[in-house]
Amino acid sequence: MPVVSLAKIASSPAVTAAGDFNVRAPCIYRKRLVSSNRVSFGNSRRRSSLSHRVRSELQSPRVIDSATDLSLDQSVENGHLPKGDSWAVHKFGGTCVGNSERIKDVADVVISDESSRKLVVVSAMAKVTDMMYDLIHRAQSRDDSYLSALDAVLEKHRATALELLDGDELASFSARLHNDINNLKAMLRAIYIAGHATESFSDFVVGHGELWSAQMLAAVVRKSGLDCTWMDARDVLVVVPNSSHQVDPDFAESEKRLEKWFSLNSSSKVIIATGFIASTPENIPTTLKRDGSDFSAAIMGALFRSHQLTIWTDVDGVYSADPRKVSDAVILKTLSYQEAWEMSYFGANVLHPRTIIPVMKYDIPIVIRNIFNLSAPGTMICRQIEDEDGYKLDAPVKGFATIDNLALVNVEGTGMAGVPGTASAIFSAVKEVGANVIMISQASSEHSVCFAVPEKEVKAVSEALNSRFRQALAGGRLSQIEIIPNCSILAAVGQKMASTPGVSATFFNALAKANINIRAIAQGCSEFNITVVVKREDCIRALRAVHSRFYLSRTTLAMGIIGPGLIGGTLLDQIRDQAAVLKEEFKIDLRVIGITGSSKMLLSESGIDLSRWRELMKEEGESANIEKFTQYVKGNHFIPNSVMVDCTAEADIASCYYDWLLRGIHVVTPNKKANSGPLDQYLKVRDLQRKSYTHYFYEATVGAGLPIISTLRGLLETGDKILRIEGIFSGTLSYLFNNFVGTRSFSDVVAEAKQAGFTEPDPRDDLSGTDVARKVTILARESGLKLDLDSLPVQSLVPKPLQACASAEEFMQKLPQFDEELSKQREEAEAAGEVLRYVGVVDAVEKKGTVELKRYKKDHPFAQLSGADNIIAFTTKRYKEQPLIVRGPGAGAQVTAGGIFSDILRLAFYLGAPS
C-alpha cells in the first residue's frame, strides 16, 4: 500500500478492518498546525472513550497550547520564579533510572541534596526510547507485532510502578499510564494504516518514556515528605529546527513559559522535569534528538541560572582516554568548557558539544558523577582555573580521543595554487551530497587539500568531486582525487597547549617512537587540539603511545622471546621476578606475549604467565613458525611498542633483524651473528636503524653484562678518537689462562672448566677463537672500521690434528697429547716475569684487528684477572697515557641475561618510561 496522508485514510478499504473510532490529531500543513482536522473511521456514532482520550491528550497544553486562559504576555500573579544559586540542576540518564531499585537510588540522591531548590531532569528508563522507536518502525511497516511490543512497554512500567508506589500515587500513575497506552495504540494504528509516520507523530510517540519516568520519580520523592511536582518540558521548552537536522532553543519564549508554569507550581521546592522532549513555537511536540536529555538539563540550568548542573551517569567522570582502549586512563578532576567541547567533538564520551553552550553563558559548572559510586568526586567542567598570579593550572594536554571508520580524501594538482574558489568548489560538492567533513588540512603551497569524512559517505563524495572537477582532471589542472580508506583520527586536547612550548614535539615524538605513520595533520590557531590521521590498525597503539608519554602511565612492551634455553630462560625468570617492581616504581609493563624455540612456540595476547612458562610451553605450545610468531608479536594493536629478544646464536634468526626493524619491531639481542656477519648486511641493518625510530640494542654481544658497547659509543659521541681496543673478551679463555699456572697441564684446566660448565659442550667452540674474533669484528665496526670476520687473523688453540675429531669426547681424550707446546710457552713467559693471555685487538690506527695468545708483564692489568672475568682497555686520544679499563664478569647465564634485561629497560626509557 503506498504512503498516504492521514486525511485520505477515511476512503481506504483498510478502514473496515480497523474498527469504528474517531481520532483528532495534529497534522502539519505548510508548517502550520491544523488542530481541527478530524479523521473519521467508520460510524461516527460509535465514538468511544478512546477517541476522547486521544483528543484530550493531543489538545492538552503538552501538545497544542495551554489549557489555561492566561496569555503568555499576562504578568505572573501567583509567584515569580526565583533564579540563581538557590537552584541545583541534576540530570539522570536512562541507566540511572533503569529499574525500580535505581529509581529509589536516584530519589535518595535528590533528597540528600541540601540545595534549597532542585530541578531534576530524567531520561526514559533504559532501552525504553529504543522500544518506542521500534513501535513506530513496526507500525509503519504494517507489522502487527507493534501491539505486543506496546504491551511490553506497558508491562515494564506497570511492574516498576508496583514496586515503587502504593495507594493513591499508584492509582493515579496507573490511570495515566493506561490512558497514555490507549492513546499510543490509536496513534500507532493510524500510522499502521498510513504506512508512514511524520516526524511530529514520531516525536510524540517516543517522548512518552520521559513522561512516565518523571512521574514515577516525582511520586517516590513525595513519599519522603518533600513537596515535589513533575514538569512536562513541552510546556516550557521551545525549540526551533535548524538546517543541521538539530534544534536550537528559543530562550526568550522558554523563559516566558517557565515563568507561567512556575506561577502555577510555585510551592514546589523539587521539580522533576522530562528530558529529551520539547515543543516548537507552534506547539507541535518535538524532541531534542539523541543525547537530548543532557541538552534539556543544560537549557534548564541556563533558564534557572542554577549554581551547578550535575549529570549523573555510570562512570566516575571524564577519562583522559577511552578506558576500554587505554587501561591506564585517569579520571580528570577538571576540564574547561572548551576542552570538554573539543573532546566530545572528537568522540570522547563526555557530552554532546551543544550541551555545553547554554551553561557557558552563565558560567554554570557541569559536574559528571557516577550514580553507582557516590564516593567518586567526578569531573567538573567549568571556565579554566587560574592561580593568583594569573597562570593557568593543570597539565597542558588533558585528554585524547579517537574517531574510527573514516576515509581521507586528497585533492591535489598544480592548478589549485593561487586559484580563488577551489576550496569553495570542493566543499560545495561535498555539501551537496550531505557528507560530514570531520577534519581539513591544506598545505601552504595550496598544491593539495585533504579532508576526512565518514567511510560510509566517501563513495558519494568521490563521485561528486570527480563529476565537479571532470574538466580540471582532464586538463591536468588537478592531478588526482585520491581516496585513502581505513583511517582513524587521533586528537590531543588541552587548553594549556597554547602556552606550553614543546607539546607538539612530545606528541609527534611519541608517535614516531611507536612507529606510527601520520597521514595528515591539523591544528587550529587556538591550539586547543592537535589532530592527526593514522591508519585504523594503528589507532589504538597510537592512542596508548601518546597517553603514556603525557600521563606517565605504563610504557608497555609486547615482547617475543626467541630461544628459551639457558640464557633466554634465565632472562624470563629475571623478568618474572622484577615485573611488579617495574610496574609500580618505573611504570614499565613488560608483556611477554610469545616464546619460541626451535620446535615449539607459546603465544598469549594478554601475556604469558612467567611463573609457569616452562609447563605452559609443554602443555600448550604449538609448532614453531617464525613468520607467524613475528606477525603475532607485531599484530597486537593494543600495545604500541613491539620488541623481539633474540637469545639464540643462530644466523637464520639474525637474518630476520632487517625485516623486523622495517616492520617497526625493536630488536634486543646477545646474538653476535648479525653484527659480525657479512659487512653489507651489517651496514644495511645499521643504516635502517639510524634512519628510523626503531631501536636495535646489542650490548650483550660483546661483554655480556659489561657496558662495552655503550662505553665505546659514549667516547665516540663526545668527540674522542679511538686508537686501540684491546681485551680479554672470553670468560672461558680468561678462566683457562688464569688457572694455567704452576705445573698444571692445559688439558687438565680445560677438563676442569668443562666439568664446571664454563665451556661450550664442545670446548673447541671456545678454543677456536671464533667467538673472540666476532667480538673484535663488532667493536671494529662500531669504531668505524669496515672489517670482515673472514679477513681477521685468528690464532686457534685447537691443535690442527684435533680439528677433525668426530666428537667432543674424542677431542678431550686426545688433547693431552698436545700439552707440551703450551706448557713450553708458559715456562718461557714465567721466566720473563710474564703471563699468557688470549686477547683480541682492534688497531684503529692501522685499521686492522687480531686475535692471538700474547704475553703480558705481571703488573699489567690483564695479568691481574681472576676467575672468568673479562677486561677491555680503550686507548683513545683522551685516554692515551692511561687507557680506560672496563672489567668484570663476562660470561655466565645470569650476567648475560642481565645485560639483555638492561637493554630492554633502556628501550623502555627511550620509548617514554620515566627514568
mmCIF file of N, CA and C in Angstrom, residues 2 180 191 205 209 267 275 295 378 562 599 608 703 901 905:
data_model
loop_
_atom_site.group_PDB
_atom_site.id
_atom_site.type_symbol
_atom_site.label_atom_id
_atom_site.label_comp_id
_atom_site.label_asym_id
_atom_site.label_seq_id
_atom_site.Cartn_x
_atom_site.Cartn_y
_atom_site.Cartn_z
ATOM 1 N N PRO A 2 0.675 2.184 -0.899
ATOM 2 C CA PRO A 2 1.511 3.373 -0.941
ATOM 3 C C PRO A 2 1.285 4.233 0.290
ATOM 4 N N ASP A 180 -2.312 6.808 28.514
ATOM 5 C CA ASP A 180 -1.276 7.059 27.509
ATOM 6 C C ASP A 180 -1.145 5.881 26.552
ATOM 7 N N ILE A 191 -0.807 5.160 12.149
ATOM 8 C CA ILE A 191 0.459 5.042 11.427
ATOM 9 C C ILE A 191 0.487 3.729 10.639
ATOM 10 N N VAL A 205 5.274 10.061 19.929
ATOM 11 C CA VAL A 205 5.288 8.692 20.461
ATOM 12 C C VAL A 205 6.502 8.453 21.352
ATOM 13 N N GLY A 209 8.344 7.903 27.141
ATOM 14 C CA GLY A 209 9.209 7.282 28.141
ATOM 15 C C GLY A 209 9.629 8.262 29.221
ATOM 16 N N SER A 267 4.909 26.491 44.822
ATOM 17 C CA SER A 267 5.153 25.926 46.153
ATOM 18 C C SER A 267 6.172 24.792 46.132
ATOM 19 N N GLY A 275 13.318 15.023 30.303
ATOM 20 C CA GLY A 275 14.367 15.355 29.359
ATOM 21 C C GLY A 275 13.944 15.007 27.959
ATOM 22 N N PHE A 295 21.086 17.894 26.890
ATOM 23 C CA PHE A 295 20.807 19.226 26.348
ATOM 24 C C PHE A 295 19.656 19.874 27.116
ATOM 25 N N GLY A 378 34.019 12.852 40.735
ATOM 26 C CA GLY A 378 33.618 13.167 39.377
ATOM 27 C C GLY A 378 34.534 14.180 38.715
ATOM 28 N N ILE A 562 62.916 -15.239 21.761
ATOM 29 C CA ILE A 562 63.332 -16.315 20.858
ATOM 30 C C ILE A 562 64.527 -17.018 21.486
ATOM 31 N N SER A 599 61.439 -25.818 18.014
ATOM 32 C CA SER A 599 60.368 -26.738 17.634
ATOM 33 C C SER A 599 58.990 -26.302 18.109
ATOM 34 N N ILE A 608 52.021 -14.028 28.765
ATOM 35 C CA ILE A 608 52.263 -15.378 29.291
ATOM 36 C C ILE A 608 52.556 -15.308 30.781
ATOM 37 N N GLY A 703 80.279 -8.027 25.873
ATOM 38 C CA GLY A 703 80.738 -8.230 27.246
ATOM 39 C C GLY A 703 79.689 -8.763 28.182
ATOM 40 N N PHE A 901 68.492 -7.802 29.744
ATOM 41 C CA PHE A 901 67.440 -7.150 30.515
ATOM 42 C C PHE A 901 67.695 -5.639 30.571
ATOM 43 N N LEU A 905 65.217 -2.560 29.246
ATOM 44 C CA LEU A 905 64.797 -1.410 30.048
ATOM 45 C C LEU A 905 65.259 -0.103 29.414
#
